[in-house]
XYZ file of N, CA and C in Angstrom:
567
model
N 1.098 -1.078 0.100
C 0.224 0.434 -0.119
C 0.890 0.873 -0.432
N 0.549 2.628 -0.773
C 1.283 3.001 -1.194
C 0.339 4.465 0.198
N 1.233 4.286 0.975
C 1.001 5.636 2.776
C 0.291 7.009 2.104
N 1.283 7.011 0.542
C 1.247 8.828 0.865
C 0.243 9.312 -0.119
N -0.834 8.028 -0.711
C -1.248 8.407 -1.060
C -2.814 8.307 -0.059
N -2.775 7.969 1.152
C -3.583 8.163 2.037
C -3.592 9.333 2.387
N -4.944 10.031 1.980
C -5.000 11.449 2.941
C -4.835 11.919 4.581
N -5.465 10.660 5.321
C -5.259 10.683 6.486
C -4.000 10.936 6.837
N -2.523 10.068 6.166
C -1.415 9.481 6.812
C -0.654 10.992 6.432
N -1.326 12.084 5.284
C -0.503 13.250 5.500
C -0.670 14.277 6.741
N -1.505 14.035 7.254
C -1.560 15.284 9.025
C -0.605 15.053 9.515
N -0.128 16.259 10.071
C 1.083 16.243 10.591
C 0.589 15.663 11.810
N 1.718 15.703 12.384
C 1.861 14.782 13.673
C 1.176 13.259 14.221
N 0.566 12.824 12.856
C -0.534 11.587 13.478
C 0.830 10.552 13.563
N 1.984 10.268 13.081
C 3.210 9.542 13.310
C 3.412 8.846 14.680
N 3.142 10.689 15.484
C 3.711 10.282 16.605
C 2.084 9.276 17.773
N 1.564 9.359 17.394
C 0.183 8.402 18.479
C 0.281 6.865 17.441
N 0.272 5.978 18.780
C 0.588 4.742 18.106
C -0.462 4.208 17.021
N 0.060 3.340 16.558
C -0.902 3.046 15.173
C -2.070 2.551 15.678
N -2.386 1.763 16.507
C -3.393 1.333 16.859
C -4.562 1.821 17.995
N -3.857 2.985 18.806
C -4.750 3.832 18.918
C -5.426 5.030 17.737
N -4.366 5.206 16.931
C -4.823 6.323 15.455
C -6.053 4.804 15.312
N -6.065 3.938 14.962
C -6.667 3.151 13.964
C -8.885 3.337 14.978
N -8.201 3.198 16.225
C -9.638 3.067 16.689
C -10.080 4.378 16.571
N -9.443 5.459 16.926
C -9.654 6.750 17.021
C -10.486 7.569 15.178
N -9.611 6.648 14.663
C -10.378 7.186 13.370
C -11.452 6.650 13.244
N -11.670 5.213 13.588
C -13.446 4.278 13.195
C -14.052 4.666 14.157
N -14.231 4.797 15.148
C -15.004 5.948 16.404
C -15.128 7.106 15.570
N -14.125 8.353 15.303
C -14.594 9.091 15.024
C -15.530 9.075 13.510
N -15.105 8.208 12.907
C -15.998 7.714 11.431
C -17.251 7.116 11.843
N -17.647 6.322 13.037
C -19.013 6.300 13.157
C -19.455 7.196 13.404
N -18.964 8.089 14.261
C -19.901 9.257 14.575
C -20.030 10.005 13.871
N -19.321 10.605 12.758
C -19.947 10.981 11.766
C -21.132 10.776 10.467
N -20.762 9.404 10.912
C -21.715 8.580 9.779
C -22.999 9.376 10.629
N -23.052 8.328 12.006
C -24.108 8.717 12.263
C -25.036 10.258 12.765
N -23.959 11.024 12.821
C -24.864 12.470 13.179
C -25.328 12.419 11.349
N -24.731 12.155 10.407
C -24.701 12.767 8.532
C -25.945 12.090 9.014
N -26.555 10.932 9.672
C -27.483 10.285 8.906
C -28.782 10.894 9.525
N -28.244 12.297 10.782
C -29.985 11.746 11.458
C -29.823 13.737 11.195
N -29.144 14.148 9.930
C -29.407 16.051 9.907
C -29.497 15.749 8.827
N -30.709 16.263 8.104
C -31.453 15.983 7.344
C -31.366 17.739 6.762
N -31.025 17.864 5.774
C -30.674 19.405 4.651
C -32.045 19.582 3.470
N -32.740 20.717 3.815
C -33.566 20.836 2.802
C -33.385 20.944 1.400
N -33.864 19.931 0.863
C -33.067 19.972 -0.557
C -34.110 19.639 -1.704
N -34.238 19.761 -2.750
C -35.645 18.950 -3.802
C -34.594 17.699 -4.575
N -35.699 17.322 -4.646
C -37.293 16.884 -4.791
C -37.514 16.467 -3.102
N -36.352 15.977 -2.384
C -36.663 15.354 -1.274
C -35.233 15.996 -0.266
N -35.303 16.313 1.441
C -34.564 16.448 1.940
C -33.442 15.629 1.696
N -32.296 15.763 2.124
C -31.110 15.127 1.926
C -30.252 14.672 3.772
N -29.389 13.804 3.811
C -28.974 13.366 4.699
C -26.948 13.517 4.014
N -26.076 14.102 5.094
C -24.845 14.226 4.198
C -24.312 12.542 4.527
N -24.686 11.491 4.676
C -24.479 10.324 4.683
C -23.378 9.901 4.057
N -23.788 9.708 2.185
C -22.977 8.987 1.103
C -21.630 11.021 1.067
N -22.132 11.523 1.744
C -20.882 12.624 1.656
C -19.665 11.968 2.828
N -20.123 12.006 3.761
C -19.265 11.011 4.761
C -18.376 9.806 4.247
N -19.354 9.111 3.540
C -18.626 7.408 3.161
C -17.561 8.197 1.980
N -17.745 9.039 1.358
C -16.537 9.679 0.743
C -15.219 9.887 0.727
N -15.763 10.675 2.168
C -14.984 11.842 2.868
C -13.861 10.546 3.679
N -14.810 9.211 4.617
C -14.032 8.139 4.790
C -12.921 7.287 3.573
N -13.655 7.223 2.552
C -13.127 6.417 1.594
C -12.326 7.280 0.986
N -11.963 8.623 0.898
C -10.963 9.186 0.417
C -9.931 9.305 0.848
N -10.157 9.319 2.240
C -8.695 9.383 3.820
C -8.252 8.603 4.489
N -9.361 6.848 4.250
C -8.584 6.115 5.043
C -8.258 5.179 4.367
N -7.458 4.405 4.510
C -6.831 2.945 4.170
C -8.216 2.451 3.910
N -7.900 0.974 2.998
C -8.857 0.614 2.881
C -9.204 -0.744 3.765
N -8.655 -0.901 4.458
C -8.821 -1.408 5.831
C -9.629 -0.758 6.750
N -9.277 0.480 6.953
C -9.804 1.273 8.077
C -11.255 1.673 7.233
N -10.961 1.609 5.961
C -12.385 2.582 5.773
C -13.685 0.982 5.897
N -13.154 -0.133 5.594
C -13.846 -1.243 5.725
C -14.343 -1.357 7.393
N -13.484 -1.319 8.055
C -13.479 -1.534 9.897
C -14.563 -0.413 10.151
N -14.225 0.888 9.135
C -15.540 1.577 10.001
C -16.590 1.685 9.856
N -17.046 1.138 8.434
C -18.435 0.904 8.019
C -19.210 -0.583 8.768
N -17.747 -1.697 8.770
C -18.468 -2.701 9.477
C -19.116 -2.564 10.672
N -18.273 -1.473 11.447
C -18.054 -1.092 12.921
C -19.471 -0.490 12.790
N -19.694 0.821 12.034
C -21.028 1.299 11.938
C -22.484 0.382 12.157
N -22.265 -0.422 10.764
C -23.290 -1.143 10.897
C -23.114 -2.176 11.961
N -22.998 -2.373 12.948
C -22.542 -3.288 13.923
C -23.411 -2.922 14.814
N -22.780 -1.334 15.348
C -23.691 -0.818 16.330
C -24.529 -0.596 16.025
N -25.242 -0.603 14.723
C -26.892 -0.002 14.430
C -27.087 -1.337 14.334
N -27.030 -2.932 14.645
C -27.414 -3.590 14.608
C -28.082 -4.195 16.137
N -26.543 -3.677 17.204
C -26.893 -3.466 18.058
C -28.113 -2.609 19.101
N -28.440 -1.919 18.126
C -29.675 -1.268 18.582
C -29.638 0.447 18.895
N -27.635 0.649 18.466
C -27.284 2.200 18.751
C -28.563 2.906 17.729
N -28.857 4.051 18.095
C -29.835 4.998 16.892
C -28.820 5.572 16.057
N -27.753 4.870 15.420
C -26.673 5.063 14.043
C -27.496 5.463 13.066
N -28.873 4.683 12.623
C -29.218 4.818 11.084
C -30.262 6.318 10.880
N -31.095 6.774 10.209
C -31.448 7.912 9.782
C -32.478 7.771 10.444
N -32.876 6.347 11.027
C -34.633 6.259 12.215
C -34.269 5.562 13.237
N -33.026 5.745 13.378
C -32.889 4.653 14.812
C -32.110 3.867 14.683
N -32.286 2.520 15.489
C -31.084 1.468 15.111
C -31.637 0.002 15.400
N -31.145 -1.028 15.099
C -31.486 -2.340 14.929
C -31.084 -2.955 14.104
N -31.164 -4.124 14.613
C -31.122 -5.560 13.456
C -31.881 -5.342 11.915
N -33.037 -4.931 12.598
C -34.186 -5.146 11.532
C -33.457 -4.262 10.374
N -32.699 -3.203 10.900
C -32.777 -2.151 9.951
C -31.104 -2.939 8.557
N -30.864 -4.002 9.209
C -29.919 -5.095 8.134
C -30.220 -5.627 7.636
N -31.631 -5.950 7.689
C -32.851 -6.934 6.538
C -33.947 -5.874 6.208
N -33.774 -4.805 6.522
C -35.043 -3.722 5.866
C -34.730 -3.245 4.380
N -36.011 -2.138 4.379
C -35.931 -1.909 2.937
C -34.636 -0.483 2.636
N -33.680 -0.217 3.521
C -32.897 0.633 3.131
C -31.401 -0.240 3.487
N -31.289 -1.854 3.813
C -30.050 -2.084 4.167
C -29.695 -2.513 2.674
N -30.121 -2.694 1.514
C -29.142 -2.462 0.911
C -27.732 -0.967 0.281
N -29.082 0.112 0.782
C -28.020 1.209 0.876
C -26.859 0.960 2.073
N -26.744 0.458 3.161
C -26.010 0.759 4.121
C -24.708 -0.286 3.729
N -25.185 -1.533 2.648
C -24.256 -2.570 2.305
C -23.500 -1.942 1.573
N -24.212 -1.022 0.636
C -23.871 -0.474 -0.870
C -22.555 0.685 -0.243
N -23.300 1.499 0.861
C -21.944 2.552 1.178
C -20.619 1.593 1.902
N -20.754 0.848 2.401
C -19.552 -0.452 2.550
C -18.889 -0.803 1.506
N -19.168 -1.253 0.633
C -18.465 -1.566 -0.720
C -18.224 -0.348 -1.198
N -18.633 0.634 -1.291
C -18.041 2.075 -2.092
C -17.386 2.315 -1.187
N -17.156 2.891 0.157
C -16.305 3.162 0.790
C -14.639 2.488 0.800
N -15.078 1.169 0.622
C -13.649 0.206 0.015
C -13.257 0.854 -1.436
N -13.686 1.272 -2.322
C -13.910 1.208 -3.700
C -12.557 2.290 -3.407
N -13.671 3.574 -2.760
C -13.012 4.259 -3.152
C -11.553 4.352 -2.147
N -11.165 3.815 -1.427
C -10.500 3.812 -0.553
C -8.717 3.282 -1.963
N -9.598 2.147 -2.064
C -8.824 1.281 -2.962
C -8.363 2.082 -4.060
N -9.316 3.338 -4.676
C -8.296 4.174 -5.735
C -8.136 5.189 -5.497
N -8.497 5.774 -4.303
C -7.690 7.092 -3.722
C -6.323 6.812 -3.322
N -6.214 5.293 -3.191
C -4.217 4.846 -2.670
C -3.650 4.764 -4.497
N -4.824 4.274 -5.410
C -4.219 4.552 -6.489
C -3.949 5.961 -7.284
N -4.408 7.380 -6.471
C -4.145 8.410 -6.983
C -5.122 9.126 -7.527
N -6.896 7.773 -6.755
C -7.499 8.987 -7.956
C -8.625 9.522 -7.168
N -7.768 10.539 -6.100
C -8.440 11.404 -5.799
C -7.522 12.703 -5.748
N -6.137 12.740 -6.454
C -5.307 13.513 -6.486
C -6.020 15.188 -7.785
N -6.929 14.498 -8.135
C -7.243 15.647 -9.326
C -8.856 15.644 -9.335
N -9.253 16.494 -9.541
C -10.937 16.408 -9.853
C -11.426 15.903 -10.634
N -10.643 15.819 -12.350
C -11.314 14.607 -13.550
C -11.337 13.512 -11.951
N -10.978 12.777 -11.505
C -10.225 11.585 -11.186
C -11.117 11.338 -10.035
N -11.123 12.300 -9.659
C -12.338 12.089 -8.187
C -13.589 12.091 -8.612
N -14.089 13.259 -9.507
C -15.607 13.040 -9.898
C -15.816 11.885 -10.498
N -14.676 10.481 -11.508
C -15.185 9.322 -11.872
C -15.284 8.908 -10.539
N -14.295 8.886 -9.491
C -14.907 8.137 -8.480
C -15.732 7.531 -7.628
N -16.351 9.062 -6.947
C -17.224 9.245 -6.558
C -18.594 9.075 -7.589
N -18.441 9.518 -8.719
C -19.862 9.107 -9.534
C -20.008 6.989 -9.654
N -18.739 6.906 -9.634
C -18.962 5.377 -9.288
C -19.475 4.227 -8.290
N -18.845 5.082 -7.048
C -18.754 4.831 -5.546
C -20.647 5.165 -5.556
N -21.430 6.328 -5.926
C -22.450 6.017 -6.107
C -23.777 5.567 -6.772
N -23.105 4.931 -8.384
C -23.664 4.096 -9.053
C -23.780 2.952 -7.710
N -22.566 2.659 -7.258
C -22.494 1.215 -6.428
C -23.643 1.361 -5.252
N -23.384 2.082 -4.699
C -23.962 2.317 -3.078
C -26.222 1.973 -4.040
N -26.631 2.993 -5.323
C -27.245 3.147 -5.846
C -28.251 1.519 -6.483
N -27.028 1.046 -6.924
C -26.947 -0.144 -7.258
C -27.716 -1.351 -6.836
N -27.116 -1.333 -5.360
C -26.921 -2.659 -4.187
C -28.221 -1.843 -3.766
N -28.638 -0.626 -3.546
C -29.820 -0.165 -2.163
C -30.966 -1.053 -3.412
N -31.065 -0.342 -5.052
C -32.484 -0.540 -5.441
C -32.226 -1.886 -5.744
N -31.374 -3.250 -5.887
C -31.211 -4.775 -5.812
C -32.066 -4.721 -5.131
N -31.644 -4.442 -3.385
C -32.277 -4.944 -2.520
C -33.592 -4.824 -2.277
N -33.957 -3.258 -2.567
C -34.968 -2.572 -2.147
C -36.023 -2.953 -3.146
N -35.740 -3.191 -4.631
C -36.382 -3.998 -5.292
C -37.033 -5.464 -5.249
N -36.051 -6.097 -4.222
C -36.732 -7.587 -4.300
C -37.932 -7.357 -3.014
N -38.059 -6.051 -2.678
C -38.817 -6.152 -1.188
C -40.764 -5.515 -2.078
N -40.073 -4.248 -3.190
C -41.489 -3.638 -3.205
C -41.198 -3.635 -4.738
N -40.271 -4.374 -5.248
C -40.633 -3.909 -7.259
C -39.128 -3.078 -7.298
N -39.197 -3.329 -8.452
C -37.620 -2.746 -9.291
C -38.781 -1.519 -9.346
N -39.686 -1.178 -10.263
C -40.096 -0.284 -10.732
C -40.449 1.017 -9.942
N -40.580 0.747 -8.536
C -41.372 1.284 -7.423
C -39.699 1.629 -6.908
N -38.973 0.890 -6.645
C -37.884 1.004 -5.818
C -36.889 2.281 -6.896
N -37.064 1.845 -7.914
C -36.764 3.028 -8.988
C -36.869 4.445 -8.556
N -38.412 4.346 -8.375
C -39.152 5.477 -8.761
C -39.073 6.258 -6.585
N -39.083 5.231 -5.873
C -38.532 5.749 -4.446
C -37.484 5.856 -4.246
N -36.573 5.258 -4.567
C -35.027 4.577 -3.945
C -34.287 5.388 -4.360
N -34.321 5.896 -6.021
C -33.249 6.352 -6.840
C -33.460 7.731 -7.031
N -34.567 8.216 -8.317
C -35.261 8.963 -8.983
C -35.080 9.989 -7.938
N -35.496 10.368 -7.062
C -35.551 11.173 -5.818
C -34.342 11.994 -5.468
N -33.235 10.946 -5.195
C -32.304 11.526 -4.932
C -30.857 11.738 -5.645
N -30.860 11.451 -6.702
C -29.797 11.547 -7.831
C -30.149 13.180 -7.726
N -30.910 14.970 -7.437
C -29.705 15.984 -7.433
C -29.198 16.369 -6.184
N -29.552 15.243 -5.318
C -28.754 15.321 -3.629
C -27.284 14.891 -4.338
N -27.787 13.889 -4.439
C -26.370 13.233 -4.507
C -24.956 13.740 -5.688
N -26.097 14.535 -6.425
C -25.069 15.436 -7.264
C -23.893 16.371 -6.523
N -25.043 17.327 -5.393
C -24.416 17.948 -5.274
C -23.666 17.360 -4.233
N -23.714 16.629 -3.666
C -22.696 16.099 -2.249
C -21.438 14.926 -3.254
N -21.555 15.364 -4.233
C -20.311 14.907 -4.837
C -19.471 15.537 -5.582
N -20.171 16.814 -6.333
C -19.969 18.183 -6.423
C -19.063 19.015 -5.182
N -19.989 18.831 -4.402
C -18.781 19.006 -2.729
C -17.350 18.597 -2.208
N -17.874 17.381 -2.106
C -16.982 16.002 -2.235
C -15.866 16.627 -3.049
N -16.006 16.735 -4.406
C -14.801 16.969 -5.300
C -14.043 18.166 -5.225
N -14.779 19.424 -4.645
C -14.476 20.749 -4.348
C -13.375 20.603 -3.498
N -13.385 19.455 -2.285
C -13.005 19.481 -0.820
C -11.937 18.902 -1.216
N -11.798 17.637 -1.680
C -10.652 16.328 -1.603
C -9.430 16.295 -2.251
N -9.636 17.085 -3.130
C -8.065 16.836 -3.843
C -7.767 18.258 -3.718
N -8.556 19.551 -3.542
C -8.241 20.612 -3.155
C -7.076 20.704 -1.560
N -8.032 19.629 -0.551
C -7.150 19.716 0.869
C -5.632 18.836 0.628
N -5.758 17.464 -0.597
C -4.507 16.816 -0.717
C -3.684 17.756 -1.546
N -4.225 18.917 -1.984
C -3.234 19.830 -2.723
C -2.581 21.057 -1.578
N -3.295 21.081 -0.744
C -2.960 21.543 0.843
C -1.995 21.408 1.324
N -2.586 19.857 1.460
C -1.378 19.407 2.648
C -0.288 19.016 2.012
N 0.365 19.052 1.258
C 1.183 18.549 0.033
C 1.977 19.732 0.114
N 1.474 21.077 0.399
C 2.408 22.259 0.249
C 2.877 22.166 1.482
N 2.276 21.924 2.653
C 2.592 21.959 4.103
C 3.785 21.551 4.608
């Protein structure tokens, strides 16, 4: 793994912290951000948006592949235990309910983003855009596939994809504006 491509490794003074403690701290910070981002609703058209996939983008682009996976897995585990980390609460039912596919898709996407970030795909605005679009396609594909198996695929597309496209594009644009800029800023320090 090329550690210079992982953004979190470029932050100054982190190399002074024991790597195990740092990993635990980053996992807890990531799951906390995911839980907060699931709860906060931002007015948007045609439906309010949460910033959850935005946080997935940030975790994927700044954490290593393993740390991204562990962070999302711990988040799902916290929710399964009943902690209110998901948009409407917590509990094992969320991991088999209508939104379960999106949760699993976020896990796959975070790992993919981390892998691509490690290969340099979050260093430029164009590559970051492609990476995050691909990640969103994965989240929504897995989400729609799972939701469609419950309510039918036409309804799943109408209710679980189309209303969320504008807000997802906004979150991608926001992440694209931040990630390469932050990476370039840290390189100059």
